[in-house]
Tab-separated table of C-alpha atoms in Angstrom:
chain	number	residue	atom	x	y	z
L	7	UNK	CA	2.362	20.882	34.378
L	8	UNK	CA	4.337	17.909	33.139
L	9	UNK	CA	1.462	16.288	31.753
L	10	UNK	CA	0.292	18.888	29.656
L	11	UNK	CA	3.994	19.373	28.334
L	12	UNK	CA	3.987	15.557	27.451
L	13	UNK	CA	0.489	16.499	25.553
L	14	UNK	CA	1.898	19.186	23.756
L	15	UNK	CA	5.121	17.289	22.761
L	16	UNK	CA	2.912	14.871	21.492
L	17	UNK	CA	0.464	16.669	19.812
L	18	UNK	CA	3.752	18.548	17.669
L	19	UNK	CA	5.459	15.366	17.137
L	20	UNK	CA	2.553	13.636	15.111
L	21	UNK	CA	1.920	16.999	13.314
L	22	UNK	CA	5.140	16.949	12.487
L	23	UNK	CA	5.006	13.257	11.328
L	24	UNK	CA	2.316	13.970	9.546
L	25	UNK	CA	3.978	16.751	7.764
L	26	UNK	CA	6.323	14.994	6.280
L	27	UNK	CA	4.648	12.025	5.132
L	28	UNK	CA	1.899	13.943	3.263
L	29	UNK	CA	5.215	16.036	1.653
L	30	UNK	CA	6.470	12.551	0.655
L	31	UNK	CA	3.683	10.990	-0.935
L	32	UNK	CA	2.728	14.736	-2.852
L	33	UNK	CA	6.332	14.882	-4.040
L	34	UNK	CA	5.965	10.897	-5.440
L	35	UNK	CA	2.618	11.703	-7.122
L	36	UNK	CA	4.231	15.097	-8.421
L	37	UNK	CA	7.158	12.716	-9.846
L	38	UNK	CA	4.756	10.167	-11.444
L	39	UNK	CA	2.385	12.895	-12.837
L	40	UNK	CA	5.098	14.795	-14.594
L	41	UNK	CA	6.988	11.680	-16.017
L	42	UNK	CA	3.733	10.278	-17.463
L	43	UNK	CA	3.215	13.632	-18.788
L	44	UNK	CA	6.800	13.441	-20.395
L	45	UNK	CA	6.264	10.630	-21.890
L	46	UNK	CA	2.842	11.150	-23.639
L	47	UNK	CA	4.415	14.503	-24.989
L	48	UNK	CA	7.578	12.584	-26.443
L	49	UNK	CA	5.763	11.143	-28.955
L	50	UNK	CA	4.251	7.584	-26.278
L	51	UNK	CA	0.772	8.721	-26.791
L	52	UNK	CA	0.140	5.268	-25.431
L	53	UNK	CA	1.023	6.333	-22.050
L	54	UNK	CA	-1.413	8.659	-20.678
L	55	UNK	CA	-0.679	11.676	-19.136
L	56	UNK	CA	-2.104	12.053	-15.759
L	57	UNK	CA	-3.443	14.130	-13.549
L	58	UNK	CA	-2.107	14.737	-9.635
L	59	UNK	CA	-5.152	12.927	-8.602
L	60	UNK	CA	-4.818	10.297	-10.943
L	61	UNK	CA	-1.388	9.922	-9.616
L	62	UNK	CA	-2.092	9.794	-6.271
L	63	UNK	CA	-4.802	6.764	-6.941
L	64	UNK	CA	-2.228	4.791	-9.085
L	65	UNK	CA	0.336	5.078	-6.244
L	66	UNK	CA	-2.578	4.517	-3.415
L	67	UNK	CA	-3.738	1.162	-5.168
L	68	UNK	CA	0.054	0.013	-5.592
L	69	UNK	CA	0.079	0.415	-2.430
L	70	UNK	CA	-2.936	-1.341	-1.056
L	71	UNK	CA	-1.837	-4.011	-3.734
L	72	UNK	CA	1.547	-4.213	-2.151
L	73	UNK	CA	0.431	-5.123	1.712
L	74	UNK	CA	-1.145	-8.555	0.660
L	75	UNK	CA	2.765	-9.574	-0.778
L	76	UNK	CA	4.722	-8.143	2.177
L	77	UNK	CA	2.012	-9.948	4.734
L	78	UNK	CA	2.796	-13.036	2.537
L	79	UNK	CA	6.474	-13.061	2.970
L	80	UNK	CA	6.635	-12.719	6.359
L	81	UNK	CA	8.988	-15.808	7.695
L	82	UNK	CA	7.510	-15.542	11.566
L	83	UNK	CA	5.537	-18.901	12.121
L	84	UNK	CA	7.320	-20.988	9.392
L	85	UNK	CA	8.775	-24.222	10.924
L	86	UNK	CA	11.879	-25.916	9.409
């Protein structure tokens, strides 16, 4: 009975997890979607306007362009 409580409690907590991150990143690619929008309509028609999906692969490539520099300046291992 315990075990299966433990599963359950689990099973909730990731869903919940997961949840929230996937609000997260929709409400950053909403942001970036309707600010490039804003911009192209204010008279920047060099900035594009994009699309949700667009958005989301801007911010997804940022991000898979970001792990390289935070891996890099990690201090563990340096000697003085």
């Amino acid at each position: 009975m315990r075990k299966t409580s433990f599963v359950v409690m689990l099973a909730a907590t990731v869903a919940i997890s997961m949840t929230f991150w996937a609000i997260c990143i929709a409400l950053i690619t909403w942001s970036v979607s309707f600010l490039t929008g804003a911009l192209h309509n204010s008279g920047l028609s060099q900035i594009p306007a994009l699309s949700f999906w667009q958005s989301l692969g801007v911010l997804t490539l940022i991000y898979l362009l970001a792990i390289p520099l935070r891996a890099g300046s990690s201090k563990e291992g340096e000697r003085k």
